[in-house]
Amino acid sequence: AQKVTQAQTEISVVEKEDVTLDCVYETRDTTYYLFWYKQPPSGELVFLIRRNSFDEQNEISGRYSWNFQKSTSSFNFTITASQVVDSAVYFCALSEMFSGGYNKLIFGAGTRLAVHP
Amino acid sequence: KAGVTQTPRYLIKTRGQQVTLSCSPISGHRSVSWYQQTPGQGLQFLFEYFSETQRNKGNFPGRFSGRQFSNSRSEMNVSTLELGDSALYLCASSAAGLSDTQYFGPGTRLTVL
């Protein structure tokens, strides 16, 4: 069955520290998409990245980077030189091309990141 | 481009009542999905609509229903409200495809007393 596991419930760091948020997924589909979303206290989910199962290249966007490893079914997210504005809950999500049907996102439980000055 | 809008932002209802929530997608987006977020169950998929048709449905009771209009705006309805329906209801829009990126609105926080 499809599943997304974010084992880290809460992480607390001091500004400028690097932090990695872990995401492990389970799916039987060979074609799927993985996402990361950020949820600040306002509640809105903010899209960060979408990656398909055939593209294992790591991606970097400013202070954000993502490491996708199919061999370990992981899609980890690293924030370099964290800032207070990075404080939020981060969700990893899976969308299966065939088993899940249209646009069904399966979310992990989320990781609450607190960045202290 | 304006983002996804949801109305109302906050709602308080009592058990047994019904409620209707509204979502306007990003201009040009034709798919609208709904999610329920609770502290206990996390984010769960309710249903997805495209061209006024429900294409996908999550595991929720029939009290939860939705519809989509010709302008892609969507509404979801919850009848016979229960205390456990208290949640943040999030709407997301995407272009049209099977696994397009979904962009979320600010949500409607429903409290059932």
mmCIF file of C-alpha atoms in Angstrom:
data_model
loop_
_atom_site.group_PDB
_atom_site.id
_atom_site.type_symbol
_atom_site.label_atom_id
_atom_site.label_comp_id
_atom_site.label_asym_id
_atom_site.label_seq_id
_atom_site.Cartn_x
_atom_site.Cartn_y
_atom_site.Cartn_z
ATOM 1 C CA ALA A 1 0.000 0.000 0.000
ATOM 2 C CA GLN A 2 1.111 3.553 -0.559
ATOM 3 C CA LYS A 3 2.603 5.357 2.392
ATOM 4 C CA VAL A 4 4.821 8.309 3.247
ATOM 5 C CA THR A 5 6.826 8.322 6.463
ATOM 6 C CA GLN A 6 8.393 11.372 8.022
ATOM 7 C CA ALA A 7 9.989 9.947 11.140
ATOM 8 C CA GLN A 8 11.102 13.294 12.556
ATOM 9 C CA THR A 9 8.169 14.885 14.340
ATOM 10 C CA GLU A 10 9.981 18.012 15.462
ATOM 11 C CA ILE A 11 13.405 19.477 14.816
ATOM 12 C CA SER A 12 14.878 22.470 16.602
ATOM 13 C CA VAL A 13 17.986 24.244 15.306
ATOM 14 C CA VAL A 14 19.787 27.511 15.764
ATOM 15 C CA GLU A 15 19.924 29.956 12.884
ATOM 16 C CA LYS A 16 22.611 29.219 10.266
ATOM 17 C CA GLU A 17 22.672 25.519 11.052
ATOM 18 C CA ASP A 18 22.038 23.067 8.201
ATOM 19 C CA VAL A 19 19.072 20.756 8.679
ATOM 20 C CA THR A 20 17.843 17.691 6.779
ATOM 21 C CA LEU A 21 14.238 16.545 6.781
ATOM 22 C CA ASP A 22 13.777 12.874 6.020
ATOM 23 C CA CYS A 23 11.073 11.335 3.847
ATOM 24 C CA VAL A 24 10.617 7.629 3.065
ATOM 25 C CA TYR A 25 7.851 6.409 0.787
ATOM 26 C CA GLU A 26 6.218 3.146 -0.238
ATOM 27 C CA THR A 27 4.495 2.499 -3.537
ATOM 28 C CA ARG A 28 3.959 -0.336 -5.984
ATOM 29 C CA ASP A 29 3.685 1.993 -8.948
ATOM 30 C CA THR A 30 6.723 2.444 -11.161
ATOM 31 C CA THR A 31 5.568 5.916 -12.147
ATOM 32 C CA TYR A 32 4.937 8.354 -9.359
ATOM 33 C CA TYR A 33 5.629 11.884 -8.233
ATOM 34 C CA LEU A 34 7.070 13.182 -4.994
ATOM 35 C CA PHE A 35 6.459 16.616 -3.532
ATOM 36 C CA TRP A 36 7.514 18.800 -0.650
ATOM 37 C CA TYR A 37 5.238 21.458 0.791
ATOM 38 C CA LYS A 38 5.808 24.023 3.526
ATOM 39 C CA GLN A 39 3.013 25.014 5.920
ATOM 40 C CA PRO A 40 3.719 28.214 7.851
ATOM 41 C CA PRO A 41 1.522 29.187 10.823
ATOM 42 C CA SER A 42 -0.941 30.858 8.447
ATOM 43 C CA GLY A 43 -1.993 27.362 7.348
ATOM 44 C CA GLU A 44 -1.572 27.548 3.595
ATOM 45 C CA LEU A 45 0.484 24.784 2.018
ATOM 46 C CA VAL A 46 3.259 26.284 -0.096
ATOM 47 C CA PHE A 47 4.616 24.171 -2.941
ATOM 48 C CA LEU A 48 8.393 23.657 -2.907
ATOM 49 C CA ILE A 49 9.267 20.909 -5.378
ATOM 50 C CA ARG A 50 7.847 18.155 -7.586
ATOM 51 C CA ARG A 51 9.972 15.248 -8.775
ATOM 52 C CA ASN A 52 8.995 12.290 -10.951
ATOM 53 C CA SER A 53 10.177 8.747 -10.332
ATOM 54 C CA PHE A 54 12.378 8.678 -13.420
ATOM 55 C CA ASP A 55 14.412 11.705 -12.490
ATOM 56 C CA GLU A 56 16.883 10.918 -9.746
ATOM 57 C CA GLN A 57 18.978 14.004 -10.203
ATOM 58 C CA ASN A 58 19.412 15.994 -7.052
ATOM 59 C CA GLU A 59 18.100 19.529 -7.160
ATOM 60 C CA ILE A 60 19.262 22.733 -5.573
ATOM 61 C CA SER A 61 17.277 25.935 -5.287
ATOM 62 C CA GLY A 62 19.034 28.614 -3.293
ATOM 63 C CA ARG A 63 19.413 27.336 0.268
ATOM 64 C CA TYR A 64 17.162 24.340 -0.453
ATOM 65 C CA SER A 65 18.310 21.026 -1.863
ATOM 66 C CA TRP A 66 16.659 17.668 -2.389
ATOM 67 C CA ASN A 67 18.187 14.211 -2.534
ATOM 68 C CA PHE A 68 16.091 11.547 -4.288
ATOM 69 C CA GLN A 69 17.248 7.936 -3.952
ATOM 70 C CA LYS A 70 15.019 5.276 -5.463
ATOM 71 C CA SER A 71 17.182 2.498 -4.044
ATOM 72 C CA THR A 72 16.194 3.497 -0.515
ATOM 73 C CA SER A 73 12.793 5.028 -1.423
ATOM 74 C CA SER A 74 13.821 8.314 0.101
ATOM 75 C CA PHE A 75 13.370 11.935 -0.891
ATOM 76 C CA ASN A 76 15.175 14.042 1.689
ATOM 77 C CA PHE A 77 15.145 17.817 1.956
ATOM 78 C CA THR A 78 18.064 19.893 3.230
ATOM 79 C CA ILE A 79 17.988 23.543 4.235
ATOM 80 C CA THR A 80 21.429 25.118 4.308
ATOM 81 C CA ALA A 81 22.144 28.006 6.672
ATOM 82 C CA SER A 82 18.653 27.936 8.152
ATOM 83 C CA GLN A 83 16.806 31.154 8.945
ATOM 84 C CA VAL A 84 14.004 31.995 11.357
ATOM 85 C CA VAL A 85 11.658 32.367 8.370
ATOM 86 C CA ASP A 86 12.174 28.668 7.630
ATOM 87 C CA SER A 87 10.213 27.799 10.771
ATOM 88 C CA ALA A 88 7.164 25.846 9.594
ATOM 89 C CA VAL A 89 5.769 22.357 9.210
ATOM 90 C CA TYR A 90 7.149 20.571 6.155
ATOM 91 C CA PHE A 91 5.227 17.834 4.387
ATOM 92 C CA CYS A 92 6.460 15.230 1.960
ATOM 93 C CA ALA A 93 3.789 13.820 -0.379
ATOM 94 C CA LEU A 94 3.387 11.056 -2.955
ATOM 95 C CA SER A 95 1.152 10.943 -6.026
ATOM 96 C CA GLU A 96 0.842 7.628 -7.817
ATOM 97 C CA MET A 97 0.246 7.733 -11.557
ATOM 98 C CA PHE A 98 -1.962 4.677 -11.723
ATOM 99 C CA SER A 99 -2.926 3.249 -8.333
ATOM 100 C CA GLY A 100 -3.857 6.541 -6.743
ATOM 101 C CA GLY A 101 -5.920 8.010 -9.508
ATOM 102 C CA TYR A 102 -6.206 11.633 -10.365
ATOM 103 C CA ASN A 103 -4.376 14.131 -8.217
ATOM 104 C CA LYS A 104 -4.527 12.230 -4.956
ATOM 105 C CA LEU A 105 -1.681 13.331 -2.743
ATOM 106 C CA ILE A 106 -0.673 11.021 0.094
ATOM 107 C CA PHE A 107 0.992 13.081 2.782
ATOM 108 C CA GLY A 108 3.435 12.209 5.492
ATOM 109 C CA ALA A 109 2.689 13.326 9.031
ATOM 110 C CA GLY A 110 4.917 16.364 8.645
ATOM 111 C CA THR A 111 8.035 17.610 10.406
ATOM 112 C CA ARG A 112 7.806 20.756 12.504
ATOM 113 C CA LEU A 113 10.985 22.797 12.122
ATOM 114 C CA ALA A 114 11.783 25.507 14.641
ATOM 115 C CA VAL A 115 14.704 27.789 13.839
ATOM 116 C CA HIS A 116 15.842 29.901 16.778
ATOM 117 C CA PRO A 117 17.807 33.137 16.501
ATOM 118 C CA LYS B 1 -1.893 35.611 -11.165
ATOM 119 C CA ALA B 2 -4.231 35.339 -8.197
ATOM 120 C CA GLY B 3 -3.844 32.240 -6.074
ATOM 121 C CA VAL B 4 -6.443 29.810 -4.859
ATOM 122 C CA THR B 5 -9.102 31.475 -2.749
ATOM 123 C CA GLN B 6 -11.341 29.844 -0.193
ATOM 124 C CA THR B 7 -14.366 31.205 1.594
ATOM 125 C CA PRO B 8 -15.184 31.501 4.348
ATOM 126 C CA ARG B 9 -11.901 31.377 6.221
ATOM 127 C CA TYR B 10 -13.479 30.474 9.542
ATOM 128 C CA LEU B 11 -16.741 28.799 10.379
ATOM 129 C CA ILE B 12 -18.418 27.673 13.577
ATOM 130 C CA LYS B 13 -21.302 25.236 13.380
ATOM 131 C CA THR B 14 -23.136 22.940 15.764
ATOM 132 C CA ARG B 15 -23.585 19.190 15.530
ATOM 133 C CA GLY B 16 -26.230 18.108 13.078
ATOM 134 C CA GLN B 17 -25.980 21.202 10.896
ATOM 135 C CA GLN B 18 -24.625 21.238 7.390
ATOM 136 C CA VAL B 19 -21.953 23.439 5.866
ATOM 137 C CA THR B 20 -20.833 24.507 2.418
ATOM 138 C CA LEU B 21 -17.290 25.620 1.664
ATOM 139 C CA SER B 22 -16.216 27.367 -1.504
ATOM 140 C CA CYS B 23 -13.014 27.297 -3.536
ATOM 141 C CA SER B 24 -11.951 29.356 -6.551
ATOM 142 C CA PRO B 25 -8.964 27.890 -8.409
ATOM 143 C CA ILE B 26 -6.099 29.685 -10.065
ATOM 144 C CA SER B 27 -7.210 31.126 -13.385
ATOM 145 C CA GLY B 28 -6.831 28.497 -16.093
ATOM 146 C CA HIS B 29 -6.701 25.579 -13.689
ATOM 147 C CA ARG B 30 -9.456 23.076 -14.251
ATOM 148 C CA SER B 31 -8.797 20.525 -11.515
ATOM 149 C CA VAL B 32 -9.801 21.134 -7.906
ATOM 150 C CA SER B 33 -8.964 18.796 -5.035
ATOM 151 C CA TRP B 34 -10.081 18.936 -1.414
ATOM 152 C CA TYR B 35 -8.213 17.801 1.675
ATOM 153 C CA GLN B 36 -9.049 17.585 5.358
ATOM 154 C CA GLN B 37 -6.345 18.328 7.919
ATOM 155 C CA THR B 38 -6.762 17.281 11.544
ATOM 156 C CA PRO B 39 -4.189 16.869 14.335
ATOM 157 C CA GLY B 40 -5.011 13.185 14.658
ATOM 158 C CA GLN B 41 -5.292 12.055 11.031
ATOM 159 C CA GLY B 42 -3.097 14.610 9.307
ATOM 160 C CA LEU B 43 -3.785 15.586 5.709
ATOM 161 C CA GLN B 44 -6.282 13.348 3.966
ATOM 162 C CA PHE B 45 -7.601 13.474 0.409
ATOM 163 C CA LEU B 46 -11.354 13.995 0.091
ATOM 164 C CA PHE B 47 -12.034 14.193 -3.658
ATOM 165 C CA GLU B 48 -10.997 15.720 -6.948
ATOM 166 C CA TYR B 49 -13.068 17.390 -9.652
ATOM 167 C CA PHE B 50 -12.346 18.180 -13.270
ATOM 168 C CA SER B 51 -14.774 19.570 -15.841
ATOM 169 C CA GLU B 52 -17.639 19.316 -13.352
ATOM 170 C CA THR B 53 -16.996 15.596 -12.830
ATOM 171 C CA GLN B 54 -15.630 13.832 -9.778
ATOM 172 C CA ARG B 55 -12.615 11.876 -10.996
ATOM 173 C CA ASN B 56 -11.275 10.603 -7.709
ATOM 174 C CA LYS B 57 -12.538 10.076 -4.191
ATOM 175 C CA GLY B 58 -10.940 9.367 -0.826
ATOM 176 C CA ASN B 59 -12.242 7.260 2.031
ATOM 177 C CA PHE B 60 -14.779 9.558 3.599
ATOM 178 C CA PRO B 61 -18.437 8.909 4.391
ATOM 179 C CA GLY B 62 -21.182 10.045 2.060
ATOM 180 C CA ARG B 63 -21.850 13.058 4.300
ATOM 181 C CA PHE B 64 -18.950 14.662 2.475
ATOM 182 C CA SER B 65 -19.830 15.706 -1.035
ATOM 183 C CA GLY B 66 -18.692 18.213 -3.573
ATOM 184 C CA ARG B 67 -19.358 19.694 -6.933
ATOM 185 C CA GLN B 68 -17.674 21.797 -9.547
ATOM 186 C CA PHE B 69 -19.159 24.492 -11.712
ATOM 187 C CA SER B 70 -18.488 25.312 -15.344
ATOM 188 C CA ASN B 71 -16.077 28.079 -14.323
ATOM 189 C CA SER B 72 -14.049 25.479 -12.334
ATOM 190 C CA ARG B 73 -15.083 26.903 -8.972
ATOM 191 C CA SER B 74 -15.853 24.151 -6.511
ATOM 192 C CA GLU B 75 -17.877 23.680 -3.383
ATOM 193 C CA MET B 76 -17.796 20.980 -0.789
ATOM 194 C CA ASN B 77 -20.650 20.170 1.524
ATOM 195 C CA VAL B 78 -20.696 18.334 4.807
ATOM 196 C CA SER B 79 -24.089 17.296 6.090
ATOM 197 C CA THR B 80 -25.073 16.236 9.598
ATOM 198 C CA LEU B 81 -21.928 17.632 11.124
ATOM 199 C CA GLU B 82 -20.123 15.676 13.821
ATOM 200 C CA LEU B 83 -17.584 16.929 16.344
ATOM 201 C CA GLY B 84 -14.883 15.000 14.488
ATOM 202 C CA ASP B 85 -15.471 17.079 11.384
ATOM 203 C CA SER B 86 -13.694 19.993 13.045
ATOM 204 C CA ALA B 87 -10.683 20.531 10.826
ATOM 205 C CA LEU B 88 -8.856 22.735 8.380
ATOM 206 C CA TYR B 89 -10.281 22.102 4.917
ATOM 207 C CA LEU B 90 -7.826 22.826 2.152
ATOM 208 C CA CYS B 91 -8.592 23.228 -1.495
ATOM 209 C CA ALA B 92 -5.949 22.836 -4.198
ATOM 210 C CA SER B 93 -6.005 23.563 -7.893
ATOM 211 C CA SER B 94 -3.924 22.166 -10.727
ATOM 212 C CA ALA B 95 -3.872 22.350 -14.491
ATOM 213 C CA ALA B 96 -5.584 19.157 -15.584
ATOM 214 C CA GLY B 97 -3.235 16.216 -15.643
ATOM 215 C CA LEU B 98 -2.944 13.084 -13.612
ATOM 216 C CA SER B 99 -0.284 14.273 -11.178
ATOM 217 C CA ASP B 100 0.141 17.956 -11.841
ATOM 218 C CA THR B 101 1.451 20.195 -9.122
ATOM 219 C CA GLN B 102 -1.329 21.218 -6.778
ATOM 220 C CA TYR B 103 -1.407 24.756 -5.425
ATOM 221 C CA PHE B 104 -3.246 25.213 -2.175
ATOM 222 C CA GLY B 105 -5.522 27.893 -0.835
ATOM 223 C CA PRO B 106 -5.413 29.279 2.725
ATOM 224 C CA GLY B 107 -8.042 26.830 3.948
ATOM 225 C CA THR B 108 -11.313 27.060 5.829
ATOM 226 C CA ARG B 109 -11.121 26.300 9.520
ATOM 227 C CA LEU B 110 -14.339 24.585 10.577
ATOM 228 C CA THR B 111 -15.204 24.209 14.241
ATOM 229 C CA VAL B 112 -18.131 21.987 15.182
ATOM 230 C CA LEU B 113 -19.567 22.540 18.663
#
